[in-house]
Coordinates of C-alpha atoms and ligand atoms in Angstrom, one line a residue:
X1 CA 143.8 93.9 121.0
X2 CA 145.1 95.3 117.3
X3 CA 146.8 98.5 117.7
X4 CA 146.4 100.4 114.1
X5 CA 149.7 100.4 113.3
X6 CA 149.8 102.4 109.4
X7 CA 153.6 101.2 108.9
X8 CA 152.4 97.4 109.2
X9 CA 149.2 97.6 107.6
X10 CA 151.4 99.4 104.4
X11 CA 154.0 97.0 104.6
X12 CA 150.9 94.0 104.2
X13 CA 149.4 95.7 101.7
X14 CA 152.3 96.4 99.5
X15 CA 153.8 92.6 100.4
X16 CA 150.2 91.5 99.2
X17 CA 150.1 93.5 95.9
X18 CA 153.7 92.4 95.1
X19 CA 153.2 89.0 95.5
X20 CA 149.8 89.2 93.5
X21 CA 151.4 91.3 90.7
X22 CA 154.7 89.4 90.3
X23 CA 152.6 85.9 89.4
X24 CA 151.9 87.8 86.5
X25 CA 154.5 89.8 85.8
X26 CA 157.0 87.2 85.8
X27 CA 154.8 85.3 82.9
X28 CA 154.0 88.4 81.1
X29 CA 158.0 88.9 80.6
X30 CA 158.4 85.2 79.7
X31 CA 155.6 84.1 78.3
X32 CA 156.6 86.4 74.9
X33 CA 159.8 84.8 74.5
X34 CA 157.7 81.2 74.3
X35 CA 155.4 82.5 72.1
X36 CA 158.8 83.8 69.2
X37 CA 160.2 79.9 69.9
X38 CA 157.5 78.0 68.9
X39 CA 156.4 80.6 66.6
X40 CA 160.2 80.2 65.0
X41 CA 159.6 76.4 65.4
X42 CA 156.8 76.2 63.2
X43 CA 158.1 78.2 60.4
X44 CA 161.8 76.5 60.7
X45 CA 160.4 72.6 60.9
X46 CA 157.4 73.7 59.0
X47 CA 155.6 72.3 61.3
X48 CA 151.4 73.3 62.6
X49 CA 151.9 72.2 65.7
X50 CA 154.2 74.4 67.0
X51 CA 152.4 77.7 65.3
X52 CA 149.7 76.2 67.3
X53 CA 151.1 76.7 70.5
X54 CA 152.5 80.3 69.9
X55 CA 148.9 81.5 68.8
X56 CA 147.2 79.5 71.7
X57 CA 149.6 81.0 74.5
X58 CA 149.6 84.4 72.8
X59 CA 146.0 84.0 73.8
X60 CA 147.0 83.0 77.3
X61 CA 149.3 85.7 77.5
X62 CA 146.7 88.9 76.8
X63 CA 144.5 87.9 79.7
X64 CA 147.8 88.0 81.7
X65 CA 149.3 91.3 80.6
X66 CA 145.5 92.9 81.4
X67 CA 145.5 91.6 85.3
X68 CA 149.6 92.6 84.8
X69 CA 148.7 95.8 84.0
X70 CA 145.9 96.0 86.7
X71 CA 148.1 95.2 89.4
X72 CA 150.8 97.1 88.0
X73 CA 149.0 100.4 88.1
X74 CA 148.0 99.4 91.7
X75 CA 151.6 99.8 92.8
X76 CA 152.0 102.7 90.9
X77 CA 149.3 104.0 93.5
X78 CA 150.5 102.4 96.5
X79 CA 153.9 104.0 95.8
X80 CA 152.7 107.6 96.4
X81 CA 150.2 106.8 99.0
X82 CA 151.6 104.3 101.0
X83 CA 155.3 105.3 101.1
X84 CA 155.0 109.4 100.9
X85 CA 158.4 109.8 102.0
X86 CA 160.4 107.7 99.9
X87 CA 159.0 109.1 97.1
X88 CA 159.6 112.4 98.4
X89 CA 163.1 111.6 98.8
X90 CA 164.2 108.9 96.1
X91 CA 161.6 109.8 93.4
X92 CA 163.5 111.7 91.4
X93 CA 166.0 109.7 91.5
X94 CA 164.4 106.9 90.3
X95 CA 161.7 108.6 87.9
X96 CA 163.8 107.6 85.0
X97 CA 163.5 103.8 85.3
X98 CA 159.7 104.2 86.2
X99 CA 158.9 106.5 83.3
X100 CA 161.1 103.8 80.8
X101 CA 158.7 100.8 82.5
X102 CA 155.6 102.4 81.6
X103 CA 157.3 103.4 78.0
X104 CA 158.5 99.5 77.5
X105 CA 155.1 98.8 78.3
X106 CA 153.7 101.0 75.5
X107 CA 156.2 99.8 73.1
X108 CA 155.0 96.0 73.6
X109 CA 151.1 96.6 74.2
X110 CA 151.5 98.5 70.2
X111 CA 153.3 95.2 68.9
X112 CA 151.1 93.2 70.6
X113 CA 148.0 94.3 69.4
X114 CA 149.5 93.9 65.4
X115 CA 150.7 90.2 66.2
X116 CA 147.4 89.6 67.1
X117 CA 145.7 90.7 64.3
X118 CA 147.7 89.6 61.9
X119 CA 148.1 85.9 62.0
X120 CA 147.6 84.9 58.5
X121 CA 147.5 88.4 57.0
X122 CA 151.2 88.4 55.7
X123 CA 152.4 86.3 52.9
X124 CA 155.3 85.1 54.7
X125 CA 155.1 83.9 58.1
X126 CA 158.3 85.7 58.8
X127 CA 156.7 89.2 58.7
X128 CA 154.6 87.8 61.6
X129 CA 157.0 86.2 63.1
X130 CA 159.0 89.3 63.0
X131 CA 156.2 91.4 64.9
X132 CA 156.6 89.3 68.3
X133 CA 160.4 90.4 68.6
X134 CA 159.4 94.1 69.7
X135 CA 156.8 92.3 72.3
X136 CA 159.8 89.7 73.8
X137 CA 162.3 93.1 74.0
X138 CA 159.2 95.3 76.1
X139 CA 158.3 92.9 78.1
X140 CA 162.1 91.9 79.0
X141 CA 162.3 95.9 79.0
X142 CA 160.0 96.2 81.8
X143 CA 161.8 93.8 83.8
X144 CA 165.2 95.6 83.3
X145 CA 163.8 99.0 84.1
X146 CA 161.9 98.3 87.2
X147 CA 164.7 96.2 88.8
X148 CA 166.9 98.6 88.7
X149 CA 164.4 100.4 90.6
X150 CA 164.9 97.4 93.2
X151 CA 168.7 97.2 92.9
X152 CA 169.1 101.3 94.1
X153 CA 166.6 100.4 96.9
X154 CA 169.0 98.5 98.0
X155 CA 172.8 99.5 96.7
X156 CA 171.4 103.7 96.6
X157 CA 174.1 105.4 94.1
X158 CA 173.9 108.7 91.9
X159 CA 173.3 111.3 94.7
X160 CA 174.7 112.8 97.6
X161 CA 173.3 113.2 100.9
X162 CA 173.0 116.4 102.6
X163 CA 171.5 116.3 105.9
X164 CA 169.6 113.7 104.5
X165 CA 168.1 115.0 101.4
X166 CA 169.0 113.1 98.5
X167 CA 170.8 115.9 96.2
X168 CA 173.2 115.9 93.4
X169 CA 171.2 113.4 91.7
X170 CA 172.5 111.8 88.6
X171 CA 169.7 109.2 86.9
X172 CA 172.1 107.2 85.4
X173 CA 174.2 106.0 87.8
X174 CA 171.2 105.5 90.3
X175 CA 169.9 103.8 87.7
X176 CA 173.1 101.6 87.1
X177 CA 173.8 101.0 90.6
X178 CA 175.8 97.6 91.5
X179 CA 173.0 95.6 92.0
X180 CA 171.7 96.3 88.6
X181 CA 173.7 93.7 86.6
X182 CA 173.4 90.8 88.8
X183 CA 169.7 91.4 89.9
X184 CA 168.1 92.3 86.7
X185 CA 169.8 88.8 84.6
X186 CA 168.6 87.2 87.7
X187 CA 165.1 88.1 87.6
X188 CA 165.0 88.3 84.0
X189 CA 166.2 84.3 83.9
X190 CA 164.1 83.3 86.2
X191 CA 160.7 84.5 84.4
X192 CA 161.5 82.8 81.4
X193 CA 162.7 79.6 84.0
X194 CA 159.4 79.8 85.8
X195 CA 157.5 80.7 82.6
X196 CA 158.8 78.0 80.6
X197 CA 158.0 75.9 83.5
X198 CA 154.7 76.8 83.9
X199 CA 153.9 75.8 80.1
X200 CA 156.0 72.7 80.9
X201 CA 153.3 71.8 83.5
X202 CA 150.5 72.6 81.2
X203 CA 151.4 70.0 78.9
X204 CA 152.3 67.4 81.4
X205 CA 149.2 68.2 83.2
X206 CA 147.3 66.9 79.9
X207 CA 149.3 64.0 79.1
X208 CA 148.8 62.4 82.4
X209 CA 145.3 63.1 82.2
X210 CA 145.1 60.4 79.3
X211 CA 145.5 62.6 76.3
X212 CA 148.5 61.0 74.3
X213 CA 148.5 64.0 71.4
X214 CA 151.5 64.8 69.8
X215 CA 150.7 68.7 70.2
X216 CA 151.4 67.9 74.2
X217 CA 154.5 66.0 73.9
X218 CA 155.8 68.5 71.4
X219 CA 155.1 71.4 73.8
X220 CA 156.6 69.4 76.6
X221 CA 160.0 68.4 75.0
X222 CA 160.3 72.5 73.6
X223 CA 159.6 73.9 77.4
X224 CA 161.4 71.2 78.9
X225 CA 164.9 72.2 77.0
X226 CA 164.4 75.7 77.5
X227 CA 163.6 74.8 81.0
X228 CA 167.0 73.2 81.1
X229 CA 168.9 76.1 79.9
X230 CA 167.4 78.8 81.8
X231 CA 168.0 76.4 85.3
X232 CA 171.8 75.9 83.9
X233 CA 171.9 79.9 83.5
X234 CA 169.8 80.3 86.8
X235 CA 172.2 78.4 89.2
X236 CA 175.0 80.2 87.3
X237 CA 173.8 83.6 87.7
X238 CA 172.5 83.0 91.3
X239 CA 176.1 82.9 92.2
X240 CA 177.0 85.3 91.0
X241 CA 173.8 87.2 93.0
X242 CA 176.0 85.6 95.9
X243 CA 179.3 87.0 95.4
X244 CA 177.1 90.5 95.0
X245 CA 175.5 90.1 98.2
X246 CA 179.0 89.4 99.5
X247 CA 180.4 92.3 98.5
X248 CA 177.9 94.8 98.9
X249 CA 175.2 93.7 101.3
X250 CA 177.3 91.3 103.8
X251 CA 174.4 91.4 106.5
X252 CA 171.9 89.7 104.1
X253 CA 174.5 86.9 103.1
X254 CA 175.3 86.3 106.6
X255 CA 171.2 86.2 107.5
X256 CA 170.4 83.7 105.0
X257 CA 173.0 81.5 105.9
X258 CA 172.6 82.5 109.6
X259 CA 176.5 83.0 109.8
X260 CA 177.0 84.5 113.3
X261 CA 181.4 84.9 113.3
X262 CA 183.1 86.3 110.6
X263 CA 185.4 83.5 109.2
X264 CA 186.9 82.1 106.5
X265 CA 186.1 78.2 105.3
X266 CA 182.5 79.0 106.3
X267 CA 179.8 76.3 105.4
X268 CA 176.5 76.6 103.8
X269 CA 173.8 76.0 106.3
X270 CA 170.7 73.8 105.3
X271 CA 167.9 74.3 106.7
X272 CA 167.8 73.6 111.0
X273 CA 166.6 75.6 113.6
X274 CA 168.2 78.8 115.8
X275 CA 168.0 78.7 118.9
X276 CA 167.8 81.2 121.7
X277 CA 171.5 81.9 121.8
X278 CA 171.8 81.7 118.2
X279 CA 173.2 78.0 118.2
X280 CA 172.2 76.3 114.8
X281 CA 170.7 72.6 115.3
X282 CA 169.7 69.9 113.3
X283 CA 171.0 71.7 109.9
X284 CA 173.0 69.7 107.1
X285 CA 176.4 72.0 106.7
X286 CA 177.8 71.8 103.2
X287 CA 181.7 72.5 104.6
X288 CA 183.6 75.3 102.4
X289 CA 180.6 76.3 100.6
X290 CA 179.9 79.9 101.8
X291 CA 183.1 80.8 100.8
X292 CA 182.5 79.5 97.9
X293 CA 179.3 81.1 97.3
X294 CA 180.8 84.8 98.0
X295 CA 184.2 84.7 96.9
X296 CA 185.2 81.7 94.6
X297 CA 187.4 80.3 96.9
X298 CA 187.2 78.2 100.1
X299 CA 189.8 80.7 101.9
X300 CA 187.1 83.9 101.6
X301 CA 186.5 85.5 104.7
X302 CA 182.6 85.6 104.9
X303 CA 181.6 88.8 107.7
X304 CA 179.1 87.3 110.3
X305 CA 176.3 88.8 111.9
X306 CA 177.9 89.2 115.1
X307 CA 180.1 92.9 113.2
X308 CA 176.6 94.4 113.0
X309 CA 174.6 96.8 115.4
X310 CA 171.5 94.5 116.4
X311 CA 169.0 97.0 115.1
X312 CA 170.3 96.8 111.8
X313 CA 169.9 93.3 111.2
X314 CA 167.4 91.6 108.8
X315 CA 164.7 89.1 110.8
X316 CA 167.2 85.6 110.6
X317 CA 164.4 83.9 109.0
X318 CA 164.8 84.7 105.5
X319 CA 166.8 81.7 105.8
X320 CA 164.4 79.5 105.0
X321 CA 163.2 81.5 102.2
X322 CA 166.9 81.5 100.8
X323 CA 166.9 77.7 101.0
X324 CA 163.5 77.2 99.4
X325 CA 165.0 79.1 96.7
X326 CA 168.0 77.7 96.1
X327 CA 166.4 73.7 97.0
X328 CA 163.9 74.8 94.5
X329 CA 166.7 75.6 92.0
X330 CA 168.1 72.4 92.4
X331 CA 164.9 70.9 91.9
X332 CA 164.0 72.5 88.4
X333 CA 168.0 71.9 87.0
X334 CA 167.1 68.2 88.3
X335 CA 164.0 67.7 86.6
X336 CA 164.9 69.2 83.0
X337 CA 168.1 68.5 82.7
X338 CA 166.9 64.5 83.6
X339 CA 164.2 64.7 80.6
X340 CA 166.8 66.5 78.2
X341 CA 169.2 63.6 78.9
X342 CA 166.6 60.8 78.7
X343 CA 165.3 61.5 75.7
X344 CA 168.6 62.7 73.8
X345 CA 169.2 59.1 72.1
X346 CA 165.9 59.0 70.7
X347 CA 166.2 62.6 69.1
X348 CA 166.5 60.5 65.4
X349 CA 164.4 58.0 66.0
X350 CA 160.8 59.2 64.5
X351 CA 159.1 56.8 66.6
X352 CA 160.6 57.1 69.9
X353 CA 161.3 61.0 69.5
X354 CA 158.2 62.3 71.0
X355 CA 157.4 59.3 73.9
X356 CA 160.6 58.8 76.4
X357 CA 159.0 59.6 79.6
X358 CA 157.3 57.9 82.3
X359 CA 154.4 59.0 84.7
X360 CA 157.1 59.7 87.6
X361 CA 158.8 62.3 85.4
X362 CA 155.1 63.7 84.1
X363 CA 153.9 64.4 88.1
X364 CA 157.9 65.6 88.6
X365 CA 157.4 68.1 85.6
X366 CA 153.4 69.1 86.5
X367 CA 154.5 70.1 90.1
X368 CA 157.3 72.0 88.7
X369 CA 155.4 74.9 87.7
X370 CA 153.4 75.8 90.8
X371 CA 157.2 74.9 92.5
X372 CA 159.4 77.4 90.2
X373 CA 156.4 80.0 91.2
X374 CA 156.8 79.5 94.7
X375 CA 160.8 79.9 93.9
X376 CA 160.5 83.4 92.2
X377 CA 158.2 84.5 95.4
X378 CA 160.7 83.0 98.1
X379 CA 163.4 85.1 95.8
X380 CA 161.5 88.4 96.3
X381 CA 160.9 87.4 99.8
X382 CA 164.5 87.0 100.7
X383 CA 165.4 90.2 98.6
X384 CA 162.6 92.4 100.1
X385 CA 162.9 90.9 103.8
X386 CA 166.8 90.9 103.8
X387 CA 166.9 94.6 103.2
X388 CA 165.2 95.6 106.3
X389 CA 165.1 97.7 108.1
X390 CA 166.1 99.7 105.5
X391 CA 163.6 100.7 102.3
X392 CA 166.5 102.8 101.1
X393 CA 169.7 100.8 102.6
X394 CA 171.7 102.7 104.5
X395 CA 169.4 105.9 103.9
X396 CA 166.3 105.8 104.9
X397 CA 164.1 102.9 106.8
X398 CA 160.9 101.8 106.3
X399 CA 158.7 102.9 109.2
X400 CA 160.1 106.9 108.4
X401 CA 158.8 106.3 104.9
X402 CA 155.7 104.6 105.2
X403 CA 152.6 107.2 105.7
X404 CA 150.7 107.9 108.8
X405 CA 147.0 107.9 107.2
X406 CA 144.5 106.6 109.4
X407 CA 142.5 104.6 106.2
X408 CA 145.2 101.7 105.6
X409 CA 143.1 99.0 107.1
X410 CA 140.3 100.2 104.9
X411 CA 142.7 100.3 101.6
X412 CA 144.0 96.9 102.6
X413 CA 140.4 95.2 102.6
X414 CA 139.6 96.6 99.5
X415 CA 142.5 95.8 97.2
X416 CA 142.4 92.1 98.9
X417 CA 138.7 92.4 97.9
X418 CA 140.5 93.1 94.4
X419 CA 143.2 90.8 93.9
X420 CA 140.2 88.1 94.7
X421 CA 138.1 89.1 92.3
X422 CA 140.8 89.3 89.3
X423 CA 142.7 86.3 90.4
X424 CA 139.3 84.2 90.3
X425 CA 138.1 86.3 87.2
X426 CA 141.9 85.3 85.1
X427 CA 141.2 81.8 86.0
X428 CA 138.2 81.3 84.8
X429 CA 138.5 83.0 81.9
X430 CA 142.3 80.8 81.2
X431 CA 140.1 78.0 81.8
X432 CA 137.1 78.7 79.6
X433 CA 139.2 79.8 77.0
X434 CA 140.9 76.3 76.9
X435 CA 138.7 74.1 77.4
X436 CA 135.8 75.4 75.2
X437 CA 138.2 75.4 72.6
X438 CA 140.2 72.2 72.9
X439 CA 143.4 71.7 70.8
X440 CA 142.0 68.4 69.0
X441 CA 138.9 70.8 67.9
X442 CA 142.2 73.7 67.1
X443 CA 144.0 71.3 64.6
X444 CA 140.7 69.9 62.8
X445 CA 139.3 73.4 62.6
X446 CA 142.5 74.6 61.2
X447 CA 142.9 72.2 58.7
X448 CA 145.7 70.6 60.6
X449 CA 144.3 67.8 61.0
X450 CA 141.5 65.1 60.2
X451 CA 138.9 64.2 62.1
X452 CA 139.7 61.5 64.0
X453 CA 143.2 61.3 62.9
Ligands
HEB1 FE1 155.5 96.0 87.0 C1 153.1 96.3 84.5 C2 154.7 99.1 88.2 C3 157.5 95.3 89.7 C4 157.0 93.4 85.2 N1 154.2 97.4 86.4 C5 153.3 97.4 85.4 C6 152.5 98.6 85.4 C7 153.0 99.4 86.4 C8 154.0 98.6 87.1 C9 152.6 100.8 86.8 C10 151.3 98.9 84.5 C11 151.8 99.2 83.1 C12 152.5 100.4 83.0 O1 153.8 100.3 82.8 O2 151.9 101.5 83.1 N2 156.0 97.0 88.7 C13 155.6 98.2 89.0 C14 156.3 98.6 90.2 C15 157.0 97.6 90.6 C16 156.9 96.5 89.6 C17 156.1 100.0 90.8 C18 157.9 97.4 91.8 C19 157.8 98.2 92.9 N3 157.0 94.6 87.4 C20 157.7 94.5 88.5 C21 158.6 93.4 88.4 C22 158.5 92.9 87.2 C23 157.5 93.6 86.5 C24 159.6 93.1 89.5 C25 159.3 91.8 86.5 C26 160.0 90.9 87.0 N4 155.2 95.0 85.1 C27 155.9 94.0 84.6 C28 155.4 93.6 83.3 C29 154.2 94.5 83.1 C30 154.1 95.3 84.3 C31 155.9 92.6 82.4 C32 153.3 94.6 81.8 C33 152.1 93.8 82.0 C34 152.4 92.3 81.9 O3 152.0 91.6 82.9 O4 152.9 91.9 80.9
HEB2 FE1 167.6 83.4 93.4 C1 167.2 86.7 94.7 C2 170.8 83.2 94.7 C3 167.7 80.1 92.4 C4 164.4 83.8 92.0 N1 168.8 84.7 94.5 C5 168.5 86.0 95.0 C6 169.6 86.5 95.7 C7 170.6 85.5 95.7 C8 170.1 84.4 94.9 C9 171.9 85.6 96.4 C10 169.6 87.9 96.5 C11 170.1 88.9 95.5 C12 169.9 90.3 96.1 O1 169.2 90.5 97.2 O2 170.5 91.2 95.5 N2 169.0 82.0 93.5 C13 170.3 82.1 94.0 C14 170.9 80.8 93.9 C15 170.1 80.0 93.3 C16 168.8 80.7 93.1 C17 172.3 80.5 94.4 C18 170.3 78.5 93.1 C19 170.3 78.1 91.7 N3 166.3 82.2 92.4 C20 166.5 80.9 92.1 C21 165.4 80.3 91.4 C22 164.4 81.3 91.3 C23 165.0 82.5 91.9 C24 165.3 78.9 91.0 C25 163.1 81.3 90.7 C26 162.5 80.3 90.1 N4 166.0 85.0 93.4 C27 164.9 84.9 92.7 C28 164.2 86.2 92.7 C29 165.0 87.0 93.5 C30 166.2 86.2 93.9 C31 162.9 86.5 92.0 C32 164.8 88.5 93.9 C33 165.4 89.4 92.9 C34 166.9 89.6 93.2 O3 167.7 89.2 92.4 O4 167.2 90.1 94.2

């Protein structure tokens, strides 16, 4: 019934360790940036609370770096093993990126460990403060040096091919292909969107469940305007991912917005369903958009799918997965952008400052974090799935780099065995952590605050 296929067990396995790592990945790169704003918070309105929530998600964050790390290194592996020949053939030209990730990674893990300790230790909370700078620039490190990884997998520069051997390699420029700009502030954004999120889900998640502490709505209203920001820059900056993808990968533009004639004044396609002769039904059409989208105007010719050999072309349903994305991005601008607004006339009034939302907008803002997590997976979907056949576009496909071992089935029950273990491990841990050590028990411990106050 199953034939042992080693190129789709591979291509599983590495879709399943991606998808695990990236959940923590993308909060290990935002989560420090959090930690320095209410950290800055505190010291700036002199206020506990906020110093609160840096040292309590600082907490939060180690346990995420660890299973980040784990997972991490699990690529690292699967790289070499599952994917011989792409490593064989790319890996020196993309050993410089690799080798700066794990050296970003150093740099933070060092600074991390000294934050830690230190809470208290220095005279002025500055100095501390100070110390989580390094940690927000390694983790953001990480996320530059790896996507550039990503961005040659799919725009390949810095070499020359000779009889299909990558030679003439230059580092740099591989490293600094054109996908780098728009893919790295993309991803990079959108960790500190989702992560900021996340948080913003946290606190919502308590308030609704009848706490009415000030720590909460303080954590809300800081995660909901950086949520707003990073949505405003998101959108922004997803456009310009569109005009990229216009220019230099046309098929997976036309794919997502299953664009079958090259024309100008082309629409954006919402949702529908293909059908055998590539007809698109029941989709809403946003006229003009798709031009818009790739070239700024409505008179950009947009290339359809129809120029390409057949065998070339990206599986047409990474549609959707575009479409959850961008819905999703819609969603989160909506939502934070709606709570910054309804609460901006009561930013002077003491009373009111801290209690301008409903219920609707708490269950709005608590599904928003498992929905801007779903976003940044539907993004690496699209990315990942749009680039087939290709692992090296243009260069080198998948199925000649994948390896022919015969073990892959066994590899791929193990690491799922894995993955289980440390995803149910990091949440009970996150859990225990939290709730054995409640915020109210925090503040009175700390001297914050009275009993019973
Ligand atoms: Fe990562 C970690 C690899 C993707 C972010 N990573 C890690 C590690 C490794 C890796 C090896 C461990 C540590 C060191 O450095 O050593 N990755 C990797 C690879 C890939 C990745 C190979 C692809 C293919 N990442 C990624 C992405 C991102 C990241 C995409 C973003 C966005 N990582 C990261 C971080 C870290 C890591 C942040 C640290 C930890 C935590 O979590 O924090
Ligand atoms: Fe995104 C990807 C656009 C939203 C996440 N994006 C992507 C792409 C595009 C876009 C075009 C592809 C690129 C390439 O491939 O190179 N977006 C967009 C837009 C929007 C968005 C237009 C609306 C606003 N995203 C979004 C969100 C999120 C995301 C919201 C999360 C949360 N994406 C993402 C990711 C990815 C993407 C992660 C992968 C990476 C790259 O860049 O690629």
């Amino acid at each position: 019934m199953f034939e042992y296929d080693p190129v789709l067990y591979s291509r599983i396995l590495t879709a399943i360790t991606l998808s695990f790592h990236i959940i923590f990945a993308t909060v290990g790169v935002g989560a420090p940036l959090m930690i320095a704003i209410a950290e800055w918070m505190g010291i700036k309105r002199n206020d506990p609370h906020y110093t609160l929530l840096a040292r309590r998600w600082a907490r939060g964050f180690v346990v995420v770096v660890a299973v980040g790390v784990v997972t991490g290194t699990a690529i690292g592996l699967q790289l070499s093993l599952l994917w011989p020949n792409f490593m064989q053939a790319a890996g020196h030209t993309i050993g410089l990126p690799l080798f700066m990730e794990v050296f970003a990674f150093f740099f933070e893990a060092i600074f991390l460990g000294i934050y830690l300790y230190t809470w208290d230790r220095f005279k002025s909370k500055m100095k501390h403060f100070l110390l989580v700078i390094p940690v927000v620039i390694g983790a953001t490190a990480s996320a530059f040096f790896i996507t550039t990884v990503n961005g040659f997998m799919n725009t390949p520069y810095g070499f020359d091919l000779v009889d299909g051997v990558l030679t003439n390699v230059s580092p740099l420029q591989a490293m600094f292909n054109p996908a780098t700009p728009t893919k790295v502030s993309h991803v990079i954004i959108t960790c500190y969107l989702t992560t900021a999120f996340i948080l913003a889900a946290i606190a919502a998640f308590k308030l609704m469940r009848g706490s009415n502490h000030i720590y909460h709505k303080k954590a809300l209203h800081m995660t909901m305007v950086t949520g707003a920001v990073f949505a405003i820059a998101t959108a922004a900056i997803g456009d310009l991912s569109g005009k990229f993808l216009h220019e230099y990968q046309p098929e997976k533009l036309a794919a997502a917005e299953w664009h079958f004639e090259t024309t100008s004044e082309a629409p954006l396609v919402l949702g529908g369903v293909l059908t055998e002769d590539n007809e698109v039904n029941y989709a809403l059409e946003i006229p003009y958009a798709l031009s818009i989208l790739a070239g700024g105007t409505t008179g950009e010719e947009v290339i359809g799918l129809n120029e390409f050999p057949e065998e070339e072309l990206p599986p047409l349903f990474v549609h959707y997965l575009f479409d959850i994305m961008v819905f999703i991005g819609m969603y989160l601008l909506l939502v934070s952008v709606a709570f910054v607004l309804m609460n901006w006339h009561n930013r002077f009034n003491p009373i009111k400052r801290f209690n301008g939302f409903s219920n609707k907008m708490l269950w709005a803002i608590a599904a928003g974090g498992p929905i801007a997590m779903l976003g940044t997976q539907s993004g690496w979907f699209f990315a990942e799935i749009g680039r087939q056949p290709w692992i090296i576009n243009g260069v080198m496909t998948v199925s000649e780099a994948a390896t022919s071992s015969q073990h892959v089935d066994i590899m791929l029950v193990l690491f799922s065995i894995l993955y289980a273990i440390l995803g149910v491990t990091s949440f009970i841990v996150l859990r225990r952590m939290f709730k054995h050590y409640p915020v109210e028990h925090e503040l009175v411990e700390r001297g914050i605050e009275r009993e019973g106050a």
